[in-house]
Coordinates of C-alpha atoms and ligand atoms in Angstrom, one line a residue:
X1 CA 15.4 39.2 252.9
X2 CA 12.0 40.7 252.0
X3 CA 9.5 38.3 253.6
X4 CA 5.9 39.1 252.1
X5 CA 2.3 37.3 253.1
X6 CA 0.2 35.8 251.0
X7 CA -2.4 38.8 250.7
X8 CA -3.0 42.4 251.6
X9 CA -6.5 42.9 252.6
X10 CA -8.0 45.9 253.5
X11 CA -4.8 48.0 254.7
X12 CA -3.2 44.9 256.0
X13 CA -0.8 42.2 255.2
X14 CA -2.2 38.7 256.3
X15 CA -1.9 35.0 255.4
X16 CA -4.4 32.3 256.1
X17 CA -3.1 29.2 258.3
X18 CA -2.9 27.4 254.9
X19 CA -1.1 29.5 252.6
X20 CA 1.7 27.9 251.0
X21 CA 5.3 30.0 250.3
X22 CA 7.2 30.5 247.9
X23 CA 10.7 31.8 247.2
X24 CA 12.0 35.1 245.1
X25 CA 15.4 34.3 243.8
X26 CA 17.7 36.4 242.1
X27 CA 18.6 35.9 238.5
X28 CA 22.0 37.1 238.9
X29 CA 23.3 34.8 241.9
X30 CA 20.5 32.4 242.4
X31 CA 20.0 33.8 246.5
X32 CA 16.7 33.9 247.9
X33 CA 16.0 37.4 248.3
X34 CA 12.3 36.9 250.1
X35 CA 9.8 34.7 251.0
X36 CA 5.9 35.4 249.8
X37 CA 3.0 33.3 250.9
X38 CA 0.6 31.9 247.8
X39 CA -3.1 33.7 248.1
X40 CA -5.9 30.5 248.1
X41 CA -9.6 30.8 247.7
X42 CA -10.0 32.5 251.1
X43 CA -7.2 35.1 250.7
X44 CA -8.9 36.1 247.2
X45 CA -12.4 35.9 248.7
X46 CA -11.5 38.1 251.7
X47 CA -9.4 40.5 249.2
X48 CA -12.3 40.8 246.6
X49 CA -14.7 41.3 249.6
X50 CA -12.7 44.3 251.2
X51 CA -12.5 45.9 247.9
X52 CA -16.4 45.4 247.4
X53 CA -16.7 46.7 251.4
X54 CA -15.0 50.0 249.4
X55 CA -16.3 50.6 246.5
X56 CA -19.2 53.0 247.7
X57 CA -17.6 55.1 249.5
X58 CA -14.9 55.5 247.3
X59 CA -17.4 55.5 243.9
X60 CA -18.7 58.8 246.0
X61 CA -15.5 60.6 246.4
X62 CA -14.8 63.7 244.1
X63 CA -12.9 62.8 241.4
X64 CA -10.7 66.0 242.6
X65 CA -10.2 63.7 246.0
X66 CA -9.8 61.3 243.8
X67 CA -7.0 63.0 241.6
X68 CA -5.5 64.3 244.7
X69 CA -4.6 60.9 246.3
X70 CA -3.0 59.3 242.9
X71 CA -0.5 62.3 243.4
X72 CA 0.7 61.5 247.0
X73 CA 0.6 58.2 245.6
X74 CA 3.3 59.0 243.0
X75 CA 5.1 61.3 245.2
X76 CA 5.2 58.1 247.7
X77 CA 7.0 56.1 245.0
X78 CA 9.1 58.7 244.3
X79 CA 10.7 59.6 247.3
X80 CA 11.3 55.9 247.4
X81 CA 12.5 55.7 243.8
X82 CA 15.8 54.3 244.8
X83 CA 14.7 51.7 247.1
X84 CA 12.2 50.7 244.3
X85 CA 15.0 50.6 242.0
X86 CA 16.9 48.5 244.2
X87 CA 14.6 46.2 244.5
X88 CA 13.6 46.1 240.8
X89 CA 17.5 45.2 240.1
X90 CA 17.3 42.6 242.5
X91 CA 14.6 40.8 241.8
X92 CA 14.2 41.0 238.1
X93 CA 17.7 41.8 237.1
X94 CA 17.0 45.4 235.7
X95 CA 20.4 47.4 234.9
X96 CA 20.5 49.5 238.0
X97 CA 21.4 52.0 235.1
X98 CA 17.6 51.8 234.1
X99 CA 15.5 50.7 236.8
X100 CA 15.3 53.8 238.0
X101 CA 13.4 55.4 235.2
X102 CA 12.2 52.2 233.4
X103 CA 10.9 50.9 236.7
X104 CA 10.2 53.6 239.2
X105 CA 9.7 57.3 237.4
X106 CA 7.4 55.8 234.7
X107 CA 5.2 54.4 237.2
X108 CA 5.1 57.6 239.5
X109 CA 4.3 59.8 236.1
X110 CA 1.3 57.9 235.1
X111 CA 0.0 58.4 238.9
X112 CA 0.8 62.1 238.3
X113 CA -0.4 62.2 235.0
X114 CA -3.8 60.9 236.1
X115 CA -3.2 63.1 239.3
X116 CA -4.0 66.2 236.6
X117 CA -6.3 63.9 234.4
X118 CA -8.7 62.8 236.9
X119 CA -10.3 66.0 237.9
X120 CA -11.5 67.2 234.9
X121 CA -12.8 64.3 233.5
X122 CA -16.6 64.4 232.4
X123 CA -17.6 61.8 234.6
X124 CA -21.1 63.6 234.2
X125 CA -22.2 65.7 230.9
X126 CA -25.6 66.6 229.0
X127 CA -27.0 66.9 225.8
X128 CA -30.2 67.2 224.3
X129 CA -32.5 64.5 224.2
X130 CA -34.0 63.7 220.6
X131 CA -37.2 64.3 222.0
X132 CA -36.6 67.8 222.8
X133 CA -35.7 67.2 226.5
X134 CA -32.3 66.5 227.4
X135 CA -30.0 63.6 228.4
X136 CA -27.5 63.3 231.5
X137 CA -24.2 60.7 230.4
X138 CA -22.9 59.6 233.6
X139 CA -19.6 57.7 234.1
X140 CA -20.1 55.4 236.9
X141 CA -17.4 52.9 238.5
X142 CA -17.5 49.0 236.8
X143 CA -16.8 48.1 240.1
X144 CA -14.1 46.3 241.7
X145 CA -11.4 45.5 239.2
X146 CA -9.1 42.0 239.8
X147 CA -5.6 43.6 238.2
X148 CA -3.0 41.1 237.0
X149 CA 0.5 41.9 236.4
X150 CA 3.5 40.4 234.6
X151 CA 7.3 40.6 236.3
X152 CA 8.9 42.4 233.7
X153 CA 7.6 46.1 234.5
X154 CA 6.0 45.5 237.8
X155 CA 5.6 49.2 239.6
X156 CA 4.8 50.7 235.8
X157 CA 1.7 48.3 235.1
X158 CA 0.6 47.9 238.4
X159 CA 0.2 52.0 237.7
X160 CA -1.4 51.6 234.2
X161 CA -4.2 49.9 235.9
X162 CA -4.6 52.2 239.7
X163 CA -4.2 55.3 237.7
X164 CA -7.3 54.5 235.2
X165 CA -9.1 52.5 237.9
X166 CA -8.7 54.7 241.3
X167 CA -9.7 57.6 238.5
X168 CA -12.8 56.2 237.6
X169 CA -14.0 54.9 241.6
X170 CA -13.2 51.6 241.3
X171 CA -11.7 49.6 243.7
X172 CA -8.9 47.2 242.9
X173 CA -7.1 43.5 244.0
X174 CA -3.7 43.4 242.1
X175 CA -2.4 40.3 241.9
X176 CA 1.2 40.4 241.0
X177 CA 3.8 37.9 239.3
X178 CA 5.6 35.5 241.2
X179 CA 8.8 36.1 239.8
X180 CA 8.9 40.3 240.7
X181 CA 6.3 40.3 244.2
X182 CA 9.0 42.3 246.1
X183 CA 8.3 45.7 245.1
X184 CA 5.0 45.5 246.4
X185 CA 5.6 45.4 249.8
X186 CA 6.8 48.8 249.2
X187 CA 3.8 49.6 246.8
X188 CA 1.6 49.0 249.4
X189 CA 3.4 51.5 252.0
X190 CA 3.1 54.0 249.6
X191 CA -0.4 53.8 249.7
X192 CA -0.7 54.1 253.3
X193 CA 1.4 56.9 253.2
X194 CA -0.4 58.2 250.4
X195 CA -3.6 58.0 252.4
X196 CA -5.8 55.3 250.5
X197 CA -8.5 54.6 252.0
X198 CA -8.6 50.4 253.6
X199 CA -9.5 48.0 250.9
X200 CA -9.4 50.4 248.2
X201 CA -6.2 48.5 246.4
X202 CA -6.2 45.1 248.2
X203 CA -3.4 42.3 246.8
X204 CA -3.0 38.4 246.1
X205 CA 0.0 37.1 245.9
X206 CA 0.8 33.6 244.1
X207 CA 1.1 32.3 240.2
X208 CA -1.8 31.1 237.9
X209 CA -3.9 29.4 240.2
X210 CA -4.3 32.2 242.5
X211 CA -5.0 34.6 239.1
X212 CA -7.5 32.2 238.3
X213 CA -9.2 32.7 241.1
X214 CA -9.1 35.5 241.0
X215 CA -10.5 36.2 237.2
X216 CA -13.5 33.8 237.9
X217 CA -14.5 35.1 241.2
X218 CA -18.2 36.0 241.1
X219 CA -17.2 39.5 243.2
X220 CA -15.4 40.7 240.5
X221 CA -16.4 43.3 238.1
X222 CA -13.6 43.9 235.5
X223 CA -10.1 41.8 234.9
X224 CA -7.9 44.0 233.7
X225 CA -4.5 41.8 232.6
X226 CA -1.0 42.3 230.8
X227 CA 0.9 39.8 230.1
X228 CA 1.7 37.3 227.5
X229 CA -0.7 36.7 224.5
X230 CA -1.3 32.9 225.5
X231 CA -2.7 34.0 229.1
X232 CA -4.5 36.4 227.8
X233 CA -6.6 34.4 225.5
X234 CA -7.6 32.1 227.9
X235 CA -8.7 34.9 230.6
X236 CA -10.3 36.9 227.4
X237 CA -12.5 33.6 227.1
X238 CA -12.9 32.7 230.5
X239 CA -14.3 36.4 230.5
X240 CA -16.7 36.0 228.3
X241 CA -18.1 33.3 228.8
X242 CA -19.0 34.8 232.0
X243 CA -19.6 38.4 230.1
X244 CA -17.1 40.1 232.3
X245 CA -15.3 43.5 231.4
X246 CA -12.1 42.2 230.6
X247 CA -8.9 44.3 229.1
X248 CA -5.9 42.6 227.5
X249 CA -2.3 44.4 227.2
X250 CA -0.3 42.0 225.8
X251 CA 2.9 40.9 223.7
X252 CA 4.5 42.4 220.7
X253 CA 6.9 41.6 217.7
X254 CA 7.1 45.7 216.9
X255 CA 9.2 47.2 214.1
X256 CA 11.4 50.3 213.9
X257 CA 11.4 51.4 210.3
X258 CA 15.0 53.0 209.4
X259 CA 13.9 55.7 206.1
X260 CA 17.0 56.0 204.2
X261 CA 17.7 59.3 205.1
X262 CA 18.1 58.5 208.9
X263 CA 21.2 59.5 210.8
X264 CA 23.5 56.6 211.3
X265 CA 24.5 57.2 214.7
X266 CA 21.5 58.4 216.4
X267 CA 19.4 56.2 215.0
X268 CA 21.6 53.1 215.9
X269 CA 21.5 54.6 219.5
X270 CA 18.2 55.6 219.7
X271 CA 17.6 51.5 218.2
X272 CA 19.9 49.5 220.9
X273 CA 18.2 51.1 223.6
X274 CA 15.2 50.8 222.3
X275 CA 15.7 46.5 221.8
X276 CA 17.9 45.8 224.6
X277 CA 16.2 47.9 227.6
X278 CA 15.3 46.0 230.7
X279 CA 17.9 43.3 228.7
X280 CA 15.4 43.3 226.1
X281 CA 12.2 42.0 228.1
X282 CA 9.6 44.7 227.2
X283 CA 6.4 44.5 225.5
X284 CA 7.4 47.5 223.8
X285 CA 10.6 46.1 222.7
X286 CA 11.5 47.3 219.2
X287 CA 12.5 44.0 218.1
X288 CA 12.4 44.1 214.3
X289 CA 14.7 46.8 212.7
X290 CA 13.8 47.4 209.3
X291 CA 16.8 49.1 207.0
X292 CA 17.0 50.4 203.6
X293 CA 18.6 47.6 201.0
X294 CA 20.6 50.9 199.9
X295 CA 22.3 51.6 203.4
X296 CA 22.4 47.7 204.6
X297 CA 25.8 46.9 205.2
X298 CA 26.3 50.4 206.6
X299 CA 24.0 50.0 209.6
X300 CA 24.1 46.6 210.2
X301 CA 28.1 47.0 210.6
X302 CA 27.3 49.7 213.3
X303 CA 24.5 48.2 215.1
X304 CA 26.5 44.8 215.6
X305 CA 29.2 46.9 217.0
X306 CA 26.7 48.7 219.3
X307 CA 25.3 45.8 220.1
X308 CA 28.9 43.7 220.8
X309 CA 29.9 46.9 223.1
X310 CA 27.2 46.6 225.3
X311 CA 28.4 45.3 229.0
X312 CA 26.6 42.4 230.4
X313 CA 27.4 41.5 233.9
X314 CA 25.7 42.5 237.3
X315 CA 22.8 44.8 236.9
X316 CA 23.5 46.2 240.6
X317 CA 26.8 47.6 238.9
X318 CA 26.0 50.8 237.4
X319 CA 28.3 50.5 234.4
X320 CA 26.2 47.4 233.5
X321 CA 23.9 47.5 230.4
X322 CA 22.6 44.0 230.1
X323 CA 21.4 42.2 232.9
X324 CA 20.5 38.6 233.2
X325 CA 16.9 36.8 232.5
X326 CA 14.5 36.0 234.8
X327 CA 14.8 32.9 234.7
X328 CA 16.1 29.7 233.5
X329 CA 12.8 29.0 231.5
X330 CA 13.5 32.5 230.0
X331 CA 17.2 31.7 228.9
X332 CA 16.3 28.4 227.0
X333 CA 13.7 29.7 225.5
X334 CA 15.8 32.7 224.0
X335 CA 18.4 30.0 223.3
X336 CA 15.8 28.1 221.1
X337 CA 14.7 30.4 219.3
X338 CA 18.4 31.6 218.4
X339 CA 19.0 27.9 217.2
X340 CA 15.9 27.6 215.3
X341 CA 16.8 30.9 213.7
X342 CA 20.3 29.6 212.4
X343 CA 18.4 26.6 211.4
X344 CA 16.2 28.3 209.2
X345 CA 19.0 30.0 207.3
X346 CA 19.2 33.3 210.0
X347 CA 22.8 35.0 210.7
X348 CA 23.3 35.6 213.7
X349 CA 26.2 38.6 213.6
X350 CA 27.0 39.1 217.5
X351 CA 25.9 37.7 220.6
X352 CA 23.6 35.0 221.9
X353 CA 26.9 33.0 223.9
X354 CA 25.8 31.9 227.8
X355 CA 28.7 33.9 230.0
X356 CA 30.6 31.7 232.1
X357 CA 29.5 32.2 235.8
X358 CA 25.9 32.2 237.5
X359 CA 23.4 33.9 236.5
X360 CA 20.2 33.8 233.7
X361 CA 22.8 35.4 231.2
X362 CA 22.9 35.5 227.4
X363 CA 25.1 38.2 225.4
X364 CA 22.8 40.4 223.3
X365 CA 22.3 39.6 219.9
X366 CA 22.1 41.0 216.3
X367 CA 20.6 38.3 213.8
X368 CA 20.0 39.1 210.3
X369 CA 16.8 37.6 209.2
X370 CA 13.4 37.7 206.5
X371 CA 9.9 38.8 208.3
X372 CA 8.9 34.8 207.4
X373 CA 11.2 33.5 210.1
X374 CA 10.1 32.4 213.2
X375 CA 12.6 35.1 215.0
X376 CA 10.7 38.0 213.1
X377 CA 7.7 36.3 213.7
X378 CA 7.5 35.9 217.5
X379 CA 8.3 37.2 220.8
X380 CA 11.2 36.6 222.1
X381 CA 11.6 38.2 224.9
X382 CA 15.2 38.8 225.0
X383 CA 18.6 41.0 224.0
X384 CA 17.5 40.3 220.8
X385 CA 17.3 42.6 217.7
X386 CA 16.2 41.1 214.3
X387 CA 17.2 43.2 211.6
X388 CA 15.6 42.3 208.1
X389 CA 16.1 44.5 204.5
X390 CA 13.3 46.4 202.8
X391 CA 13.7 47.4 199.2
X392 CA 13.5 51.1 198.8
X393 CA 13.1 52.5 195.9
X394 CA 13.8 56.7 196.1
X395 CA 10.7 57.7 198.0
X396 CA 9.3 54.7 198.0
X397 CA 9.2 52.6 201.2
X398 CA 5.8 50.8 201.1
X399 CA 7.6 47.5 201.5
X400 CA 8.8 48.7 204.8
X401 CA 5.3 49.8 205.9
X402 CA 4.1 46.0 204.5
X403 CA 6.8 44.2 206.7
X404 CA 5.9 46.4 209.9
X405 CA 2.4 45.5 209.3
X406 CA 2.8 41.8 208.7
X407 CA 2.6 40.8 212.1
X408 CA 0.2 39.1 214.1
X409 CA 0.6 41.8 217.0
X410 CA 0.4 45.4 216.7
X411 CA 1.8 47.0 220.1
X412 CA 3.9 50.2 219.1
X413 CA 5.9 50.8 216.5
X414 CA 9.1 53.3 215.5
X415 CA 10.3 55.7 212.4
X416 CA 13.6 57.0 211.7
X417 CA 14.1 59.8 209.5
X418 CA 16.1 62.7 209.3
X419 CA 12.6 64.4 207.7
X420 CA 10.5 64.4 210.8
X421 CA 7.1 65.1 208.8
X422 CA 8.1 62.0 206.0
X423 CA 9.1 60.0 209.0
X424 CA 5.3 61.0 210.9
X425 CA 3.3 60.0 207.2
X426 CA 4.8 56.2 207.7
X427 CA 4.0 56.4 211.5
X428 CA 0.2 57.1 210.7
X429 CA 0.4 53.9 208.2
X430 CA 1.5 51.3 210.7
X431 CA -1.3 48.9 212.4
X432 CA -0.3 49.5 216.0
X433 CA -1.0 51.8 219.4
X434 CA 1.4 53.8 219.7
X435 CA 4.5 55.4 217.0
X436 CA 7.8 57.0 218.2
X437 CA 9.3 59.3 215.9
X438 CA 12.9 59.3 215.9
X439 CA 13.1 58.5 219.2
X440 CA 12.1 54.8 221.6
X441 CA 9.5 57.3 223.4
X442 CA 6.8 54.9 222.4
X443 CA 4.3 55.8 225.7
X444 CA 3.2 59.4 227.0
X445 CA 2.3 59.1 230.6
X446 CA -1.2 61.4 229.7
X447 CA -1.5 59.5 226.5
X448 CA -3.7 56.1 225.3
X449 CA -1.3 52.7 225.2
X450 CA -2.2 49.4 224.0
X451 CA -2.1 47.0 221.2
X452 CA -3.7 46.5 217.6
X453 CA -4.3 42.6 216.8
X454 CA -3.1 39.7 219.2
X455 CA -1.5 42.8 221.4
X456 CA -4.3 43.2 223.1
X457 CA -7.7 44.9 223.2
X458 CA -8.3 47.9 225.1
X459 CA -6.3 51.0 226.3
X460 CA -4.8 52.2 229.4
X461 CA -3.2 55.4 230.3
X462 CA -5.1 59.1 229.7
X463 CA -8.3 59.7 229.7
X464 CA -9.2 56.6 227.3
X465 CA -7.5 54.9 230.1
X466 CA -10.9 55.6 232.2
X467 CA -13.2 54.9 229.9
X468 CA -11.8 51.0 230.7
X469 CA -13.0 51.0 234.2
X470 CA -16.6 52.8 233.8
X471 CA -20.2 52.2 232.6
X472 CA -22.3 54.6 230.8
X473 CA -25.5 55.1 232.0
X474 CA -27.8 57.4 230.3
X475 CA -31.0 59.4 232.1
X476 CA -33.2 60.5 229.6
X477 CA -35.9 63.2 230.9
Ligands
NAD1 P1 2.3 35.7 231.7 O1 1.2 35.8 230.8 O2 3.0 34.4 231.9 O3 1.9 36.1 233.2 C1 1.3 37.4 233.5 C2 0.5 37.3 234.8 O4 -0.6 36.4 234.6 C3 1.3 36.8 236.0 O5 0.9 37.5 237.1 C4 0.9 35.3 236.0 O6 1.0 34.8 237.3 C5 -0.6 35.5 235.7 N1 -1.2 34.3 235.1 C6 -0.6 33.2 234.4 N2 -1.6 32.3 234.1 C7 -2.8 32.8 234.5 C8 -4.1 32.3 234.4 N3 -4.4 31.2 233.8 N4 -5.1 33.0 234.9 C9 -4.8 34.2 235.6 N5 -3.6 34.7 235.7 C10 -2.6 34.0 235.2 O7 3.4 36.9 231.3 P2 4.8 37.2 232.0 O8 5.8 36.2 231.6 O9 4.6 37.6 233.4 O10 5.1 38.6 231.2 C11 5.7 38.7 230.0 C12 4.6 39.0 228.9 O11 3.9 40.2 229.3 C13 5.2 39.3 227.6 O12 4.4 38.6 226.6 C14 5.1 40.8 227.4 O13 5.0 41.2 226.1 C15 3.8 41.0 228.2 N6 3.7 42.4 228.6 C16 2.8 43.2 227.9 C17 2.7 44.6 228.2 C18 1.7 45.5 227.5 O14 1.4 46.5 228.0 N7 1.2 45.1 226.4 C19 3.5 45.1 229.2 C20 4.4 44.3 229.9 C21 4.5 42.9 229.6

């Protein structure tokens, strides 16, 4: 049991006399794997005011101090990557086969990666003035930044945000989700041992009450959020009307476009990984396969076996590749959608069955669908690949680049092609952040990420991470 308080405030866990608990539970057996006391208005207050209490000093530091200590911090996660990963499999139901990379070593390489970014940055520069003198561009901090964070990729987003945000001198209150709080008790250690200064990275725990607090607080600076598209609209206009600095990472319908010269089995590798990791609950999620009309059949047959051969079962087991959901809410919802699909005219070629036992399960699924049905259409948030025909005509696969682009969201996106510089021309046509070519790479840890369209607005990660969590200010002499 992994008991946790409501807040950590200023290098310390604590929990007013009124805070309220709440239970983790396992989405594998249903246990209660901790306890975590729900932040109220005095927990944020006193969280928002230790960060404020640190934001000069820590606005002063160097940025190469500043650089230094986002290194110990990923070297703190990292010599706990196992016990991170542990506790990601636990508490979300990650494939213990994954959770150490997907959960653990992507978070500690965007610490390290603005661990080398950070010192170099021009937080200060000149040019000349156009009256002849000159002009000093400084970078300062926005301030103390409220940080919001969905369950699915805890440890990883909660790093999107520190790396940028400890970079640019700001100080920060993360408030995690309250279906994945666990690893944080662990976060937090690191950051002691990574020597942080008190009330540099503060916490609140609890669900959307306690993030609303936390977004309207008048002590905040910046809200910095990821999570679904719905959420983020109303914190985008809560926000503004309140003119606050306010970043959105957000959901994502994205395609992988299959040219028809791709490699069969690599590409349907590279593809079932690339919908079904974290049992298909990322943002990144490659959720719409786009194939040639001219090599259909031939890779639909070999991703439903791909798909049918994956094992689902206990993500502690390290054979396992699909985990369960996070919850109950999570399996009816991918249910619906399943049954709305068939009801719309979808086929669904493998998967989608609830496994006898306990447990958020549902097998992964292949459904065969046009970009106008719902399925195609929205998140699901699942083991669920969508795979819909584009006509290709010799060179031509515009209609592919259409369908990819005929999305309301515009998160990342995927091309397949056994001509690596064809496969990067398609790549630079599609509406979205970020483009893997031949591979589910779709984030560098020292490179931009973040959505076209309803997938947000904003970027985090590398240096146009920073420019998130600072304000020009120009001295003109
Ligand atoms: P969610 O929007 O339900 O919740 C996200 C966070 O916001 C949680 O901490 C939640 O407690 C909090 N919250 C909920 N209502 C709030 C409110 N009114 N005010 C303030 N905070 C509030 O999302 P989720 O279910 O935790 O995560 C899944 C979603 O996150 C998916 O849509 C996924 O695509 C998205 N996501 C996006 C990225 C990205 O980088 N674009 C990364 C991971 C996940």
């Amino acid at each position: 049991m992994v008991d946790l308080a409501a807040s950590y405030v200023a290098g310390k866990w604590v929990s007013s006399g009124s805070a309220e608990q709440m239970d983790v539970t396992s989405p594998t057996t249903g246990k209660v794997l901790g306890t975590v006391g729900i932040a109220g208005s005095d927990e944020v207050d006193a969280a928002v005011a230790a960060a404020r209490g640190a934001l000069r000093s820590w606005g002063r530091t160097s940025p190469a101090d500043r650089g230094a200590a986002l290194g110990r911090l990923a070297d703190a996660l990292t010599a706990r990557k196992s016990e991170l990963a542990d506790l990601a499999t636990a508490e979300i139901g990650s494939p213990r086969s994954w959770s150490t990379f997907g959960q653990v070593i992507t978070a500690a390489g965007v610490l390290r990666a603005y661990a080398t970014i950070t010192p170099g940055h021009p937080f200060s520069s000149s040019r000349p003035s156009m009256t002849g003198g000159s002009v000093e561009v400084r970078q300062l901090p926005v301030g103390v930044v409220g940080a919001i964070v969905p369950w699915n990729t805890p440890l990883f987003i909660a790093a999107l945000k520190l790396g940028p945000a400890l970079a640019a001198g700001c100080t920060v209150v993360l408030k995690p989700a309250p279906d994945a709080p666990l690893g944080f008790g662990v976060l937090m250690e690191a950051i002691e041992e990574a020597a942080i200064p008190d009330g540099v990275v503060n916490l609140v725990n609890g669900g959307a009450a306690t993030g609303e607090m936390l977004t309207e607080h008048p002590g905040v600076d910046k809200v910095s959020f990821t999570g679904s598209t719905a959420v983020g609209a109303k914190i985008a206009a809560s926000c503004g009307s309140r003119i606050r600095r306010c970043s959105t990472e957000l959901g994502g319908k994205s395609a992988a476009i299959v040219l028809p010269d791709a490699s069969l089995t690599e590409t349907v590798t590279g593809l079932v990984s690339g919908v079904m990791g974290n049992n298909g609950q990322l943002c990144a999620a490659l959720t719409r396969i786009l194939l040639p009309r001219s090599r259909y059949s031939e890779f639909v047959d070999a991703l439903t076996t791909a798909v049918a051969d994956l094992t689902v079962g206990d993500p502690a087991d390290r054979s396992t590749d699909i985990g369960p959901l996070i919850n109950e809410a999570a399996r009816n919802r991918v249910e619906g959608f399943l049954q709305r699909a068939r009801a719309e005219g979808a086929t669904v070629a493998t998967g989608g069955e609830r496994p006898e036992g306990t447990g958020w399960f549902v097998t992964p699924a292949l459904v065969e669908a046009t970009n106008d049905m719902e399925i195609a259409r929205e998140e699901v948030f699942g083991p669920v690949a969508v795979v819909i025909a584009y006509d290709d005509d010799g060179d031509d696969v515009s209609e592919a680049v259409t369908i990819a682009n005929d999305s309301r969201y515009g998160l990342v996106g995927a091309v397949w092609s056994a001509d690596e510089e064809r496969a990067a021309s398609v790549a630079a046509q599609l509406h979205v952040g970020s483009v893997a070519v031949n591979s589910t790479a779709v984030l560098d840890f020292a490179s931009p990420f973040g959505g076209f369209k309803q997938s947000g607005i904003g970027r985090e990660g590398g240096p146009e991470g920073i420019t998130g969590f600072i304000e020009y200010q120009a001295i003109i002499r």
